[in-house]
Amino acid sequence: MTFPTKTIVLIRNTSSDRIEDTNDFYQKFKDTLKQSNLKKEVELVRALDLGIYKKGNCVRILPENIVYQQITEEDIKRIITVTLKQGKVIKDLQFTAKAEQKRIVLRNCGRIDPENIDEYIERRGYDGLRNALKKSQQQVIDEIKESKLRGRGGGGFPTWMKWTFAKSQKTKQKFVICNADEGDPGAYMDRSLLEGDPHAVLEGIIIAGFAVGASQGYFYIRAEYPLAIARVNQSIKEAKKRGFLGENIMDSSFSFDVEVRLGAGAFVCGEETALIASLEGKRGTPRPRPPYPSVKGLWDKPTVINNVETLANIPFILSQGGKVYAQIGTEDSTGTKVFAVTGKVHHSGLVEVPMGTTLRQIVFDICGGLPNGRNIKAVQTGGPSGGVIPDEYLDTPVEYGTLQKLGSIMGSGGMIVIDDTDCVVDLAKFYLKFCVDESCGKCAPCRLGGYQMLRILEKITQGKSSMEDLEKLSSIAKAMSRASLCGLGQTAPNPVVSTMHYFLKEYHEHIQEHHCPAGVCKSLMIYEINQDMCRRCGVCQRVCPANAIRGDRENGYKIDIEKCTKCGSCYDACKFDAIRRD
Amino acid sequence: MKKGSSDWVKIGMSTCGLGAGAQDVYDCITKEIKKRNLDVNVKKVGCLGMCSLEPLVEVNVSGAPRVIYGDVTDSIAKKIVHRHLRDKQLVQDHIIHFEEG
């Protein structure tokens, strides 16, 4: 790559979203540059985002890639004379990132054309498979054991153990399944991975097949991901053409085939035994374990089920070695984890960080914190099976163990940031409603318990409950988590339990004072017209669907509380902020 | 795909990108490149992760640094072709930083 002879300075005010603030800084820099007669040698560019947040005026100088933060007007001259003219670094202005992403799973996402196998091979693709085929099955499993890779689907079960169980079975026919039935609200890591780098997952499943001695693999992908399905199918076709899949892979004695099966959108089919039932063409309901799938799985044959992200780690481990992988992350949880950060955050998107990075670093340093200057209330991890982690615990490093201690789980990687305008009772209700809808109905604790808990939560948000209901919630939650058949029912009460643990005060406020502190629970609000501010335009009366606003333009308007359905239409319609809600 | 040129443009075209309008950007850039007869490869790639700033367009042409543009619309796409691909100058207000790799 030939670089231009001139230096490029990227400019951004990182404390403000207003383009004017960046413009002002840009103009000042430009004027100072003009005085120094460097206009031709230096190109100034306003950037949209520098990957730095809340650090005042910042510049990134290319090609040296020097970053300065908190720049004042006096500093501009210094930067021009010292850095741009003499090529020296100003130490006291330099910015060093506190947390950085590390891309192993997403190493090729957005870098290569997912439909072109050559680009994958160019970036050391199928090297892992080549290395694996030179080893014995046990050696491959040992490599995974050394890497200490744990399942990324949420449970965190050591991958090598799963494989060892399946390998030790003396059956001729074995299966490997890639679980791509991603259903958590707000999580889409697997989709992006399958769409951006399908060959990595395919290579992972082939290596898994070799290690356990399977001859057939399945991708179980939810039908809502048409693009992912198309790209996986395309990658299977290409891999077959190149001899990475099919009979005698890469001239070895190992033969393996892969098929894509579609899930019809049931959340419970992400649970491994329900997934197997669905694959067999039966109704997608779980069955009691043991026997575990690695002993008796698909068509009663030993079956390994791994998550998409777990499988995408395998090629890296086999090509670079388990030791290299184990050095990333922490002692207990090695490697990296991809999170889908959404909710009240400046930049939502996919983030891959080494294990042990703190939640605060992820939310503030990488994703840019919360928009509109709001305060963070909590982070919800693990989707409907997880819990909330309040502000004061955000400095916890992300690991399987630490999150569990806080009453949440790593989960598949959904991370929803909530601020003080979000009601935790409403959040718990949302997740519970999701689980109630998705419960397969096979076992009573989940089918009935979930429904009863949901009814109590609805009562709380409508102001019709008593303090006894909280005890009921706890006891049903306990029963569900102990007696449910599968993970869905066992973990469905988690959002309720964890919000009750950390935000009990808000529950009390809902029940005793009929007040929602976040202003989310509509039925708890009272609407009133402030007569001093009312201009008597009559808009509220016209938009009210319940005819609850009485009066006319001469005598003013009043809301009839008996008739009011608390829909909020008048509040939204009033141009003079004359309607108060509390 | 044209051979012989090391210059390329990559457009993030996963579900998140397509949802934000990456297909229009792709069409626009290929059309403009053809019209101007530039020797640049245009590639469809997956998601880079910065979903809030989609559509993302990464540009690498000799004579200018490799950068990623975010929040690209049709008019910005045209600017990228004219200013960056042809004149080797960076387009204002749309560059985002991303780690090299």
mmCIF file of C-alpha atoms in Angstrom, chain A residues 311-470:
data_model
loop_
_atom_site.group_PDB
_atom_site.id
_atom_site.type_symbol
_atom_site.label_atom_id
_atom_site.label_comp_id
_atom_site.label_asym_id
_atom_site.label_seq_id
_atom_site.Cartn_x
_atom_site.Cartn_y
_atom_site.Cartn_z
ATOM 1 C CA LEU A 311 -17.635 -23.905 16.595
ATOM 2 C CA ALA A 312 -16.200 -20.706 15.127
ATOM 3 C CA ASN A 313 -13.497 -20.802 17.816
ATOM 4 C CA ILE A 314 -12.385 -24.327 16.865
ATOM 5 C CA PRO A 315 -10.493 -23.505 13.618
ATOM 6 C CA PHE A 316 -8.509 -20.807 15.431
ATOM 7 C CA ILE A 317 -7.547 -23.227 18.222
ATOM 8 C CA LEU A 318 -6.456 -25.922 15.771
ATOM 9 C CA SER A 319 -4.453 -23.570 13.579
ATOM 10 C CA GLN A 320 -2.798 -21.488 16.318
ATOM 11 C CA GLY A 321 -2.740 -24.054 19.118
ATOM 12 C CA GLY A 322 -4.724 -24.421 22.320
ATOM 13 C CA LYS A 323 -1.940 -22.812 24.343
ATOM 14 C CA VAL A 324 -2.213 -19.536 22.430
ATOM 15 C CA TYR A 325 -5.962 -19.526 22.919
ATOM 16 C CA ALA A 326 -5.734 -20.225 26.650
ATOM 17 C CA GLN A 327 -3.566 -17.140 27.121
ATOM 18 C CA ILE A 328 -6.454 -14.918 26.054
ATOM 19 C CA GLY A 329 -9.017 -14.102 28.703
ATOM 20 C CA THR A 330 -8.887 -15.259 32.304
ATOM 21 C CA GLU A 331 -7.906 -18.443 34.136
ATOM 22 C CA ASP A 332 -11.465 -19.694 34.459
ATOM 23 C CA SER A 333 -12.883 -18.393 31.200
ATOM 24 C CA THR A 334 -10.492 -18.351 28.281
ATOM 25 C CA GLY A 335 -10.818 -16.745 24.895
ATOM 26 C CA THR A 336 -13.168 -14.040 23.800
ATOM 27 C CA LYS A 337 -16.909 -13.531 23.844
ATOM 28 C CA VAL A 338 -19.093 -11.776 21.340
ATOM 29 C CA PHE A 339 -21.824 -9.583 22.774
ATOM 30 C CA ALA A 340 -24.712 -7.965 20.988
ATOM 31 C CA VAL A 341 -25.029 -4.691 22.858
ATOM 32 C CA THR A 342 -28.399 -3.007 22.415
ATOM 33 C CA GLY A 343 -30.773 -0.806 24.339
ATOM 34 C CA LYS A 344 -29.954 2.654 25.648
ATOM 35 C CA VAL A 345 -26.446 2.805 24.346
ATOM 36 C CA HIS A 346 -24.732 5.192 21.975
ATOM 37 C CA HIS A 347 -23.470 2.580 19.557
ATOM 38 C CA SER A 348 -25.361 -0.653 19.499
ATOM 39 C CA GLY A 349 -23.720 -3.504 17.692
ATOM 40 C CA LEU A 350 -21.487 -6.528 18.031
ATOM 41 C CA VAL A 351 -18.551 -6.362 20.389
ATOM 42 C CA GLU A 352 -15.946 -9.062 20.815
ATOM 43 C CA VAL A 353 -13.818 -8.698 23.925
ATOM 44 C CA PRO A 354 -11.434 -10.961 25.810
ATOM 45 C CA MET A 355 -13.072 -12.584 28.825
ATOM 46 C CA GLY A 356 -12.406 -10.564 31.944
ATOM 47 C CA THR A 357 -13.262 -7.220 30.387
ATOM 48 C CA THR A 358 -15.639 -5.376 32.686
ATOM 49 C CA LEU A 359 -19.215 -4.514 31.789
ATOM 50 C CA ARG A 360 -18.444 -0.847 32.319
ATOM 51 C CA GLN A 361 -15.632 -0.988 29.772
ATOM 52 C CA ILE A 362 -17.938 -2.617 27.244
ATOM 53 C CA VAL A 363 -20.759 -0.131 27.730
ATOM 54 C CA PHE A 364 -18.754 3.085 28.169
ATOM 55 C CA ASP A 365 -15.359 2.675 26.524
ATOM 56 C CA ILE A 366 -16.338 0.572 23.543
ATOM 57 C CA CYS A 367 -19.975 1.410 22.928
ATOM 58 C CA GLY A 368 -19.733 5.057 23.902
ATOM 59 C CA GLY A 369 -22.004 5.090 26.939
ATOM 60 C CA LEU A 370 -25.587 6.235 27.076
ATOM 61 C CA PRO A 371 -27.091 8.804 24.739
ATOM 62 C CA ASN A 372 -28.739 12.061 25.871
ATOM 63 C CA GLY A 373 -26.742 12.166 29.105
ATOM 64 C CA ARG A 374 -28.953 9.651 30.857
ATOM 65 C CA ASN A 375 -27.778 7.570 33.793
ATOM 66 C CA ILE A 376 -27.296 3.858 33.520
ATOM 67 C CA LYS A 377 -29.530 1.784 35.746
ATOM 68 C CA ALA A 378 -28.525 -1.754 34.914
ATOM 69 C CA VAL A 379 -27.357 -4.114 32.218
ATOM 70 C CA GLN A 380 -29.479 -7.103 31.330
ATOM 71 C CA THR A 381 -27.463 -10.108 30.215
ATOM 72 C CA GLY A 382 -28.412 -13.564 29.106
ATOM 73 C CA GLY A 383 -31.794 -12.752 27.590
ATOM 74 C CA PRO A 384 -34.931 -14.321 29.076
ATOM 75 C CA SER A 385 -32.839 -16.763 31.102
ATOM 76 C CA GLY A 386 -30.558 -14.108 32.551
ATOM 77 C CA GLY A 387 -30.918 -11.292 34.975
ATOM 78 C CA VAL A 388 -30.049 -7.687 35.542
ATOM 79 C CA ILE A 389 -26.745 -6.389 36.844
ATOM 80 C CA PRO A 390 -27.175 -2.989 38.501
ATOM 81 C CA ASP A 391 -24.884 -0.015 38.108
ATOM 82 C CA GLU A 392 -22.808 -0.686 41.243
ATOM 83 C CA TYR A 393 -21.679 -4.093 39.957
ATOM 84 C CA LEU A 394 -20.680 -2.939 36.494
ATOM 85 C CA ASP A 395 -16.990 -3.228 37.315
ATOM 86 C CA THR A 396 -17.335 -6.977 37.483
ATOM 87 C CA PRO A 397 -15.231 -8.765 34.890
ATOM 88 C CA VAL A 398 -17.235 -10.765 32.403
ATOM 89 C CA GLU A 399 -16.698 -14.450 33.198
ATOM 90 C CA TYR A 400 -18.989 -17.436 33.527
ATOM 91 C CA GLY A 401 -18.531 -17.631 37.299
ATOM 92 C CA THR A 402 -18.755 -13.962 38.228
ATOM 93 C CA LEU A 403 -21.954 -13.314 36.306
ATOM 94 C CA GLN A 404 -23.572 -16.355 37.888
ATOM 95 C CA LYS A 405 -22.676 -15.059 41.341
ATOM 96 C CA LEU A 406 -24.515 -11.839 40.545
ATOM 97 C CA GLY A 407 -27.647 -13.786 39.688
ATOM 98 C CA SER A 408 -27.342 -13.438 35.941
ATOM 99 C CA ILE A 409 -25.721 -15.599 33.301
ATOM 100 C CA MET A 410 -23.380 -15.105 30.393
ATOM 101 C CA GLY A 411 -26.057 -16.497 28.126
ATOM 102 C CA SER A 412 -25.529 -16.481 24.425
ATOM 103 C CA GLY A 413 -24.361 -12.876 24.538
ATOM 104 C CA GLY A 414 -27.300 -10.504 24.435
ATOM 105 C CA MET A 415 -26.648 -7.385 26.472
ATOM 106 C CA ILE A 416 -29.340 -4.786 26.921
ATOM 107 C CA VAL A 417 -28.473 -1.494 28.577
ATOM 108 C CA ILE A 418 -31.295 0.120 30.527
ATOM 109 C CA ASP A 419 -31.439 3.635 31.946
ATOM 110 C CA ASP A 420 -33.605 5.424 34.492
ATOM 111 C CA THR A 421 -36.512 5.742 32.079
ATOM 112 C CA ASP A 422 -36.898 1.955 32.019
ATOM 113 C CA CYS A 423 -39.044 0.215 34.601
ATOM 114 C CA VAL A 424 -37.532 -3.016 35.926
ATOM 115 C CA VAL A 425 -40.943 -4.506 36.744
ATOM 116 C CA ASP A 426 -41.993 -3.900 33.176
ATOM 117 C CA LEU A 427 -38.713 -5.428 31.959
ATOM 118 C CA ALA A 428 -39.255 -8.554 34.069
ATOM 119 C CA LYS A 429 -42.807 -8.753 32.749
ATOM 120 C CA PHE A 430 -41.575 -8.518 29.174
ATOM 121 C CA TYR A 431 -39.108 -11.402 29.559
ATOM 122 C CA LEU A 432 -41.552 -13.551 31.478
ATOM 123 C CA LYS A 433 -44.215 -12.954 28.843
ATOM 124 C CA PHE A 434 -41.708 -14.115 26.249
ATOM 125 C CA CYS A 435 -41.078 -17.366 28.154
ATOM 126 C CA VAL A 436 -44.786 -17.936 28.765
ATOM 127 C CA ASP A 437 -45.450 -17.553 25.049
ATOM 128 C CA GLU A 438 -42.585 -19.872 24.176
ATOM 129 C CA SER A 439 -43.203 -22.533 26.813
ATOM 130 C CA CYS A 440 -43.909 -25.818 25.062
ATOM 131 C CA GLY A 441 -46.411 -26.837 27.724
ATOM 132 C CA LYS A 442 -45.037 -30.277 28.405
ATOM 133 C CA CYS A 443 -44.296 -29.848 32.106
ATOM 134 C CA ALA A 444 -46.604 -28.217 34.632
ATOM 135 C CA PRO A 445 -44.163 -26.009 36.572
ATOM 136 C CA CYS A 446 -43.269 -24.063 33.446
ATOM 137 C CA ARG A 447 -46.716 -24.058 31.842
ATOM 138 C CA LEU A 448 -48.661 -23.034 34.951
ATOM 139 C CA GLY A 449 -45.991 -21.325 37.030
ATOM 140 C CA GLY A 450 -44.985 -18.943 34.287
ATOM 141 C CA TYR A 451 -48.574 -17.963 33.646
ATOM 142 C CA GLN A 452 -49.300 -17.326 37.321
ATOM 143 C CA MET A 453 -46.161 -15.255 37.763
ATOM 144 C CA LEU A 454 -47.065 -13.207 34.731
ATOM 145 C CA ARG A 455 -50.527 -12.525 36.134
ATOM 146 C CA ILE A 456 -49.052 -11.300 39.404
ATOM 147 C CA LEU A 457 -46.649 -9.006 37.547
ATOM 148 C CA GLU A 458 -49.520 -7.639 35.502
ATOM 149 C CA LYS A 459 -51.388 -6.921 38.710
ATOM 150 C CA ILE A 460 -48.363 -5.100 40.097
ATOM 151 C CA THR A 461 -48.030 -2.901 37.036
ATOM 152 C CA GLN A 462 -51.739 -2.111 37.222
ATOM 153 C CA GLY A 463 -51.615 -1.203 40.888
ATOM 154 C CA LYS A 464 -53.955 -4.004 41.958
ATOM 155 C CA SER A 465 -51.595 -6.124 44.013
ATOM 156 C CA SER A 466 -50.616 -6.493 47.641
ATOM 157 C CA MET A 467 -47.326 -7.215 49.381
ATOM 158 C CA GLU A 468 -48.254 -10.877 49.708
ATOM 159 C CA ASP A 469 -47.912 -11.195 45.979
ATOM 160 C CA LEU A 470 -44.162 -10.715 46.266
#
